[in-house]
Structures are given as C-alpha cells and as structure tokens.
GROMACS .gro file of C-alpha atoms in nm:
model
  303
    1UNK     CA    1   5.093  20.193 -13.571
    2UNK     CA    2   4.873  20.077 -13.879
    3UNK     CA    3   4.827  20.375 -14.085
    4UNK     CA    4   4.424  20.400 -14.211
    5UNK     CA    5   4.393  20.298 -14.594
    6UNK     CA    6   4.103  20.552 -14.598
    7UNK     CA    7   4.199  20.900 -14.766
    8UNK     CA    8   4.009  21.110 -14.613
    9UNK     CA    9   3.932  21.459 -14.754
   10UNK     CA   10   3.894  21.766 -14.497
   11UNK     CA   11   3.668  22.114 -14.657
   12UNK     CA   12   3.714  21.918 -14.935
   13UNK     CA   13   4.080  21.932 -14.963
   14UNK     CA   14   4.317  21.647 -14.958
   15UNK     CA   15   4.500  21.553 -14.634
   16UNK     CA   16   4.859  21.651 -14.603
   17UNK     CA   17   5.084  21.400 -14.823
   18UNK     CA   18   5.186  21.090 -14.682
   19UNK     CA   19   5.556  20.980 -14.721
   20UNK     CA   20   5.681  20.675 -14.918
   21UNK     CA   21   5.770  20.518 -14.637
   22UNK     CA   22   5.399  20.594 -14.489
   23UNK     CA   23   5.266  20.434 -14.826
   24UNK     CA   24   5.463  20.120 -14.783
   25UNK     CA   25   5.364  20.086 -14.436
   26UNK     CA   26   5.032  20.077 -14.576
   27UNK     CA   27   5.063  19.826 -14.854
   28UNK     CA   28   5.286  19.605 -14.630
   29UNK     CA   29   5.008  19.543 -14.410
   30UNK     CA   30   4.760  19.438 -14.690
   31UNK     CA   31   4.985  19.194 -14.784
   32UNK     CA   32   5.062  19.084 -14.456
   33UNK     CA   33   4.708  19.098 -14.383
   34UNK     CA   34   4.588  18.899 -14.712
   35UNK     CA   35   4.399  19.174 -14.814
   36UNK     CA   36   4.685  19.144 -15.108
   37UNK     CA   37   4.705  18.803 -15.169
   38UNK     CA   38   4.996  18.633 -15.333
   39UNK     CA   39   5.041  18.594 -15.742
   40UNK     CA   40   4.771  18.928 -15.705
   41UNK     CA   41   4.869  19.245 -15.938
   42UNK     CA   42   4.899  19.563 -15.776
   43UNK     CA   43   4.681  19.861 -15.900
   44UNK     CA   44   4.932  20.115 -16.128
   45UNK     CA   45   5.107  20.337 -15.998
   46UNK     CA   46   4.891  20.629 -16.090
   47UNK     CA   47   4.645  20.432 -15.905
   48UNK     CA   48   4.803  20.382 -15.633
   49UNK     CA   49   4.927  20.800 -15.627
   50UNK     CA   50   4.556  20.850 -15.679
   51UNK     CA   51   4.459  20.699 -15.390
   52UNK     CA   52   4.698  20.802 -15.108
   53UNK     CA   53   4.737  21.205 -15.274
   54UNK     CA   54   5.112  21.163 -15.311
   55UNK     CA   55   5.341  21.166 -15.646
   56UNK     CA   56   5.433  20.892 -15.843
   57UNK     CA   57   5.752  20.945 -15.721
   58UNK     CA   58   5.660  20.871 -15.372
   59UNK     CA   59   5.485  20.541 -15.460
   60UNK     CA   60   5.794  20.411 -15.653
   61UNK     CA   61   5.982  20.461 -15.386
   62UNK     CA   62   5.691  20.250 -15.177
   63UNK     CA   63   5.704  19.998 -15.395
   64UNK     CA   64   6.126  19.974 -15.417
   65UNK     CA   65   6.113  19.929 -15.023
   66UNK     CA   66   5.884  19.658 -15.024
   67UNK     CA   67   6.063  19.463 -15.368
   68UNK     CA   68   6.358  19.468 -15.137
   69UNK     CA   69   6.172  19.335 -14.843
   70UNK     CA   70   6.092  19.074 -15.151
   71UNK     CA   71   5.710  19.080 -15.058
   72UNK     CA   72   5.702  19.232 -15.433
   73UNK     CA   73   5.828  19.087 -15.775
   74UNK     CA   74   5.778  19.256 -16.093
   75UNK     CA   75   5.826  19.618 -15.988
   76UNK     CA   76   5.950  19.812 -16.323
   77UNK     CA   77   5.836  20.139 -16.469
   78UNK     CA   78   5.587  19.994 -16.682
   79UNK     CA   79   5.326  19.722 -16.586
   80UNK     CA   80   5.223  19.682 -16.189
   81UNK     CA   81   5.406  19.502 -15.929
   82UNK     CA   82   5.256  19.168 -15.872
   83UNK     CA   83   5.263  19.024 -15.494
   84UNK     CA   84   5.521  18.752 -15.398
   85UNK     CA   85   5.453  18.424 -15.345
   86UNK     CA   86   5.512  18.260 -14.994
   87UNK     CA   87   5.826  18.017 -15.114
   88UNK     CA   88   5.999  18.365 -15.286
   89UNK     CA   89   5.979  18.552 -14.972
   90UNK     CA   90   6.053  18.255 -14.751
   91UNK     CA   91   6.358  18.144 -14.999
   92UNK     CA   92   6.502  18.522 -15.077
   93UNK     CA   93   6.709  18.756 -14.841
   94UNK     CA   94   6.882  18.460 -14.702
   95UNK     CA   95   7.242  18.609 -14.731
   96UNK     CA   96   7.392  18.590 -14.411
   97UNK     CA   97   7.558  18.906 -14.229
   98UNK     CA   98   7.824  18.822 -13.998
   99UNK     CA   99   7.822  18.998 -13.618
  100UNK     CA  100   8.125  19.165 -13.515
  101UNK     CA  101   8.254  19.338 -13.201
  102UNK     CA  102   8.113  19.653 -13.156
  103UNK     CA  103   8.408  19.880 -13.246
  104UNK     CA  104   8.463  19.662 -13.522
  105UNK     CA  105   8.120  19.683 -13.676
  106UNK     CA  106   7.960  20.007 -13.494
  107UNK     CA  107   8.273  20.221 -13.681
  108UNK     CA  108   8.217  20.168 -14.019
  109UNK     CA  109   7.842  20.196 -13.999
  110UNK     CA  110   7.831  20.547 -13.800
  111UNK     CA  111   8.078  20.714 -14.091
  112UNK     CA  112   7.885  20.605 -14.350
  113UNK     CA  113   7.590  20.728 -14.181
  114UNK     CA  114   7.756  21.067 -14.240
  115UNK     CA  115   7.739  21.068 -14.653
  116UNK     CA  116   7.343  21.145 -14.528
  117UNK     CA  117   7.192  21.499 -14.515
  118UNK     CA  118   7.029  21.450 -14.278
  119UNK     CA  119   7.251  21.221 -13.940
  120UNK     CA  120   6.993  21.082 -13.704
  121UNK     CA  121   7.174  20.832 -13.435
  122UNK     CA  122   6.974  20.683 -13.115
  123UNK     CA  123   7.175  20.499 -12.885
  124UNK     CA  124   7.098  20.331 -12.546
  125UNK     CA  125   7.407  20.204 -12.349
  126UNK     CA  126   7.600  20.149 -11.998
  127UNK     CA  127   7.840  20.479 -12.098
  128UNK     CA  128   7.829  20.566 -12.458
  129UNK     CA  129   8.185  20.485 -12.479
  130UNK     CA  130   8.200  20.267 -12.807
  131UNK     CA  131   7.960  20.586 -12.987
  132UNK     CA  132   8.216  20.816 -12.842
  133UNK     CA  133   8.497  20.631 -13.044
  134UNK     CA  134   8.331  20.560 -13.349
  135UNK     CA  135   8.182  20.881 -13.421
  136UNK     CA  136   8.541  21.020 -13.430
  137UNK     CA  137   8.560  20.911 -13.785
  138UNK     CA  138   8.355  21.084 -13.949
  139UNK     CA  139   8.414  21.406 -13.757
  140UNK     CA  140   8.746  21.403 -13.893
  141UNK     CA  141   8.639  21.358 -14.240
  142UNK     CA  142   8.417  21.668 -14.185
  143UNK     CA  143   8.680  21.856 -14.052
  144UNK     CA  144   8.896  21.781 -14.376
  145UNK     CA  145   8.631  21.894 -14.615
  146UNK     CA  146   8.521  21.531 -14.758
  147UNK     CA  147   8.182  21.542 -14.586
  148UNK     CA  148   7.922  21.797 -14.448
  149UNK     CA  149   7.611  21.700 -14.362
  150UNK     CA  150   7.310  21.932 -14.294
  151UNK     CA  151   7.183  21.824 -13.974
  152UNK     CA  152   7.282  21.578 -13.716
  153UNK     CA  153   7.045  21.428 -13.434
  154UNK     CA  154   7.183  21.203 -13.166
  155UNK     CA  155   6.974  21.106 -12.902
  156UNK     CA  156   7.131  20.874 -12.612
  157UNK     CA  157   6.983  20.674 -12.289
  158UNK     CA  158   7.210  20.613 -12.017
  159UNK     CA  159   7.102  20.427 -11.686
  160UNK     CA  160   7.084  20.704 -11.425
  161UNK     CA  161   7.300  20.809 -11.188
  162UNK     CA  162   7.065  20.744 -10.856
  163UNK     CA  163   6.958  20.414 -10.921
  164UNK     CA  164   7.160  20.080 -10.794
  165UNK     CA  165   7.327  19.901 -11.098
  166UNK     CA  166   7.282  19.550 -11.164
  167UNK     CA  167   7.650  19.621 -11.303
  168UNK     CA  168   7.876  19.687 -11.310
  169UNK     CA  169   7.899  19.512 -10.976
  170UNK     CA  170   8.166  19.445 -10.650
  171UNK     CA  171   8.158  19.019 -10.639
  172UNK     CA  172   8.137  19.097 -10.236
  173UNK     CA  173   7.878  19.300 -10.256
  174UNK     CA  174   8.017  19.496 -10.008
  175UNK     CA  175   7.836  19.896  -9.959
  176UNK     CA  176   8.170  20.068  -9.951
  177UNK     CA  177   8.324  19.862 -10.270
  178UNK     CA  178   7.986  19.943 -10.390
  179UNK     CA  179   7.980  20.299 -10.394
  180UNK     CA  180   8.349  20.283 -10.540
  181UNK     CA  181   8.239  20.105 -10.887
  182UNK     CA  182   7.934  20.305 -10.906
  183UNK     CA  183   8.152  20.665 -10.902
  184UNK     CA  184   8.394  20.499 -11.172
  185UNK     CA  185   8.114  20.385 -11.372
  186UNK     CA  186   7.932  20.757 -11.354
  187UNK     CA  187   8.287  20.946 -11.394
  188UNK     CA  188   8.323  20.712 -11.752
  189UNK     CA  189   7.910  20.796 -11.847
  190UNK     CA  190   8.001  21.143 -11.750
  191UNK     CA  191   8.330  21.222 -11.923
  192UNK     CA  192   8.219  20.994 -12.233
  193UNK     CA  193   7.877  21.164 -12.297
  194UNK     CA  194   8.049  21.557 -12.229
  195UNK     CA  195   8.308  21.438 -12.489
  196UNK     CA  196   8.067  21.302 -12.764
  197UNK     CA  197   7.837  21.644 -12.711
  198UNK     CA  198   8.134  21.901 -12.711
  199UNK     CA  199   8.253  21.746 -13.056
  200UNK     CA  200   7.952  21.704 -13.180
  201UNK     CA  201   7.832  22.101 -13.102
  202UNK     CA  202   8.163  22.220 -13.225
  203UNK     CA  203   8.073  22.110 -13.578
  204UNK     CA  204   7.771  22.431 -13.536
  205UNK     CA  205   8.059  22.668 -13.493
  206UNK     CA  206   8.278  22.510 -13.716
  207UNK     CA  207   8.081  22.393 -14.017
  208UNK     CA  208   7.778  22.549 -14.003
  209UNK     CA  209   7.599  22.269 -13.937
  210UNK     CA  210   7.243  22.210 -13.721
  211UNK     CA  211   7.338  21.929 -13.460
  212UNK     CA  212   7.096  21.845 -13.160
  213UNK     CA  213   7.246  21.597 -12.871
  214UNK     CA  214   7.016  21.496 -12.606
  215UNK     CA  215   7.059  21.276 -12.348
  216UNK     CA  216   6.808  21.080 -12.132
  217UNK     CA  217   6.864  20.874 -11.798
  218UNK     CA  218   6.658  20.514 -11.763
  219UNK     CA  219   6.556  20.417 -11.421
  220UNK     CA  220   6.748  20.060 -11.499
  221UNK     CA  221   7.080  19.882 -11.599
  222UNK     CA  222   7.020  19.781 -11.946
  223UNK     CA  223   7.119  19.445 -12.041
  224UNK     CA  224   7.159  19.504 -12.421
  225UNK     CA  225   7.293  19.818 -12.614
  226UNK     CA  226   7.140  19.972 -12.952
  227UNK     CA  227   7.199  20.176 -13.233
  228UNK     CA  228   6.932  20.287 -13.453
  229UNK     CA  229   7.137  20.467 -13.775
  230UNK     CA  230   6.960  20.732 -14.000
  231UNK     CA  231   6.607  20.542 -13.902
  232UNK     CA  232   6.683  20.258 -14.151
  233UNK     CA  233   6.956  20.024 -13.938
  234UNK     CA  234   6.973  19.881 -13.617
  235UNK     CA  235   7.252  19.705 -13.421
  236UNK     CA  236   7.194  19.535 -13.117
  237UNK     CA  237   7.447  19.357 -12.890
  238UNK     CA  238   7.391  19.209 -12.551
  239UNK     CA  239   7.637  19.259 -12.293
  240UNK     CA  240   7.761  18.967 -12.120
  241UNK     CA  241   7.933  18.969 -11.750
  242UNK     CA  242   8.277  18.833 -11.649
  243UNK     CA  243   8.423  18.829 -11.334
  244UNK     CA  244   8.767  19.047 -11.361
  245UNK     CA  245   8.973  19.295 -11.148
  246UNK     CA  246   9.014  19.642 -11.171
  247UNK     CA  247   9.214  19.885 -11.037
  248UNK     CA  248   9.044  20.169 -10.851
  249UNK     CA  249   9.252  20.413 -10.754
  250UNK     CA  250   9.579  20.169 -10.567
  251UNK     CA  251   9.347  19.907 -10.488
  252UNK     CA  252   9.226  19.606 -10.713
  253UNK     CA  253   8.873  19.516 -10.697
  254UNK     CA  254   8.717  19.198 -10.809
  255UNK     CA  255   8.390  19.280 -10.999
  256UNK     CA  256   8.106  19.170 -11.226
  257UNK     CA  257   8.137  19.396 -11.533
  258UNK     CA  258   8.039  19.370 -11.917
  259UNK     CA  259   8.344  19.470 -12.172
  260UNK     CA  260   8.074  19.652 -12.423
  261UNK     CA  261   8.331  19.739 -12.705
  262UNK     CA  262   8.412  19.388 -12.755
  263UNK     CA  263   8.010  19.319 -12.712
  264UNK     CA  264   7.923  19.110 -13.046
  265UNK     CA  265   7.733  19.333 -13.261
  266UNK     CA  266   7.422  19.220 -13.452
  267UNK     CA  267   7.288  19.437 -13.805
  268UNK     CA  268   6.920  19.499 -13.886
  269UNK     CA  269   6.878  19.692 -14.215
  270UNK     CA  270   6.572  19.763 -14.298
  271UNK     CA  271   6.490  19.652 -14.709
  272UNK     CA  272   6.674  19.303 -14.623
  273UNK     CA  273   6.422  19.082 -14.575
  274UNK     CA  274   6.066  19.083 -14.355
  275UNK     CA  275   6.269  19.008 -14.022
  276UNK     CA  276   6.512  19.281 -14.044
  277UNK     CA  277   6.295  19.525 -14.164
  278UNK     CA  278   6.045  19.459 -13.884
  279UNK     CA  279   6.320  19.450 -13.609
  280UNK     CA  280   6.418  19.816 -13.715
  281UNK     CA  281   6.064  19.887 -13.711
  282UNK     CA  282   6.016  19.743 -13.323
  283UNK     CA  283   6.392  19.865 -13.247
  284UNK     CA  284   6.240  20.222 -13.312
  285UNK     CA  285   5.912  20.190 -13.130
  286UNK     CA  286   6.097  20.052 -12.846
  287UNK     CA  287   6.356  20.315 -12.812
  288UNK     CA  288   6.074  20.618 -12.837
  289UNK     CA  289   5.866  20.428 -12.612
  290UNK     CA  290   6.157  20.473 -12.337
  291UNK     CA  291   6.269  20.808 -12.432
  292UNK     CA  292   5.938  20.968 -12.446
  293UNK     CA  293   5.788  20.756 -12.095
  294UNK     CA  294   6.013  20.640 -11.822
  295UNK     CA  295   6.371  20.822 -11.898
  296UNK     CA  296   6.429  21.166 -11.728
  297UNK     CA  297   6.649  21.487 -11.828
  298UNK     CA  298   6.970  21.380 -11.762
  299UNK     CA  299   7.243  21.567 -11.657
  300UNK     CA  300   7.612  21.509 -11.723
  301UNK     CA  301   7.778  21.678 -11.408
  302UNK     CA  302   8.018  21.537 -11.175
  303UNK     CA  303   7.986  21.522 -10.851
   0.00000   0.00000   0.00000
C-alpha cells in the first residue's frame, strides 16, 4: 500500500508519527515513480522531518534503508542525499548469496533472529518440521543466559487437516493407502506444531518473556515454504516431489512426497538491493493476505 505524501493535520494537530520505515516507503515510491528523478538532491533532513512530523532520527534511518537499497548516494550527516543514477543501482548489490538446504540455511538465520527484542517469525509449510528444529538453537542459548529477548511472535500456516493433499501422495492412488499417508502426514503437523508451541510458551514461565504462537490451517497443499524473519528477511524454498517408499506401520508404501529439510533455501533481505527488498515486501503482503482471508483456526489435536 502507497502511503499518501500529504501530511495532513487533524483540529489542527499533527497526525500520529510515521515510522522510518513508513518514510522510506514514501520516498521509495517518488523515486520509483520519477517524481525524484536521478542525479536530483534530496530536501535536508530537517526538511524532510518537517514534512512527514517525525524526528530527524527517523528520517536518517529512512534514508540508510534506501542508500542500502542503493537508490541513494551521498547520504552523510551533513549535505542531502542525492538520487542514484540508473547504471549505480543497476551495477550495485550484485553480490551473490548462495541457497542452501533448509536446515542448513533456516538454522543460522532463526538464532540470530533471537539477538532482536523484539522475535517476529511467519512461517507457511507442509508440517513445520524444519522451524521445529531450528528454533531449538536459540532456545538453548536462552536457557543458558546468553540471550533474552522481550517478545516473541510466531505465526504458522499449515494445510488443513480436512482437505485432500496434493502430497504427500500414495503412487496408486488407492482410498485406503490414501487415508494411511494422510494420518502420518497430520500425526507429523500435529506432534511438530504441539512441540514448537510447548517450547516456545515455556520460555513465559521460564524467562519472563511475552511469546504469542498462532497457528492457521490453508484450505490447500502448498507448493513452496516461507519464512519471513523479524519483518526484514525472507526465505523461500519450493518443494520438489520424488517417488520413494515409506514404511507405515509393517508395510512399505510407494509415495509421492517432498523431503522439505533438504528443500534448497533461497534469502531475501531486505536493504540488499531493489529485488530483495521488494520480495520481502510482497513475501509479507502475501503471507497476511492468507492468514487474515482464507486460513481458519487451526487446531492441533489428534484424532
């Protein structure tokens, strides 16, 4: 959503303060827009505070996020930020991050989402299994003293229980072989998701700290997972089908099914260039768009 450049005044008072990040949304679209054309200054920073009601402090911070985005050059202390030229934002942010497996890259990226005050994790996936793992990391550094955070929000969609999954899948298609796969596959979304919110809660008890865990059922299989990390990082892998067998209880079955902790795992930071920064931006819309729409209260309760 485009954010109004107006500021409008209410009784004659200002309207609540926008946020720096509201402020660069702002300025990002005049310069996506032309409205800010390239080799243009930027008005000063008091200028700039003047306009939207906020501190100085808040439109340095604007400006940092879009120098990084490198649709900015110039930004210092001093003089005004002048607006990038097409060949430096086309030429800069080129370094390349490799993908890795999920519990290779997911790990790593969850703990050090815990040095944060303030946790915020969304995830949608088949089971939650690979979030299950890697959050274990950091709740043992909590428990040892070398991190607290203040809050923690996690907020998960899972493909519901009463709906037919594209996978995973019996290769016969057969109803009773069917029915089979689908109670393994909601036992694992079960016990998985009552695991990750029973650790997660115990940290309210334990530590003092305010955690929220919600979780949401979608009316389909997805076919990619996500993980959007303290609103400024998203990782997206899809998950790709082989053909494999698997024991279910002394029988072995011969199924479609996706292995999603090996599932290669792409980053999105937002500050790293124009595309990543507006595929966290889309990754978010996307996920609230689900949550707040088509999923349903979901329950995590055999049977």
């Amino acid at each position: 959503m485009v954010v109004s450049t107006e500021h409008a005044a209410v009784n004659g008072r200002k309207r609540a303060q926008r946020s720096h990040r509201e402020v660069a949304d702002v300025l990002r679209d005049r310069i996506r827009s032309g409205s800010l054309r390239p080799g243009e200054r930027m008005p000063t920073q008091a200028e700039l505070a003047d306009e939207f009601g906020v501190e100085r402090g808040a439109v340095r911070e604007a400006l940092r996020i879009l120098h990084r985005e490198h649709l900015l050059s110039n930004v210092s202390k001093g003089s005004p930020a002048t607006v990038a030229d097409v060949a430096e934002r086309a030429s800069a942010g080129s370094g390349e991050v490799r993908p890795q497996p999920t519990m290779v890259g997911l790990a790593p990226r969850i703990a050090a989402a815990f040095d944060a005050p303030h946790v915020e994790i969304d995830a949608l996936c088949l089971t939650s299994i690979s979030l299950t793992m890697a959050i274990g990391e950091p709740l043992r550094q909590i428990h040892a003293g070398r991190r607290k955070p203040a809050k923690v929000d996690v907020r998960v969609l899972l493909p519901s229980r009463d709906i037919d999954l594209a996978f995973p899948a019996p290769v016969d298609g057969a109803d009773h072989q069917g029915d089979r796969v689908h109670r393994r596959w909601l036992d694992q979304r079960n016990a998985q998701g009552q695991v990750l919110r029973h650790n997660l809660l115990a940290l309210r008890s334990s530590h003092g700290i305010d955690v929220s865990v919600q979780f949401r059922a979608l009316p389909f299989t997805p076919p990619v997972k996500l993980y959007l990390i303290n609103g400024s990082e998203a990782l997206f892998a899809y998950y790709t089908l082989t053909k494999r067998d698997e024991e279910i209880g002394q029988e072995s079955l011969e199924m479609y099914d996706a292995q999603g902790t090996q599932s290669m795992l792409f980053p999105f930071k937002e500050g790293d260039g124009l595309r990543d920064t507006t595929f966290v931006e889309q990754s978010h819309l996307w996920f609230n768009a689900l949550w707040n729409t088509i999923s349903q209260d979901l329950e995590l309760a055999a049977g």
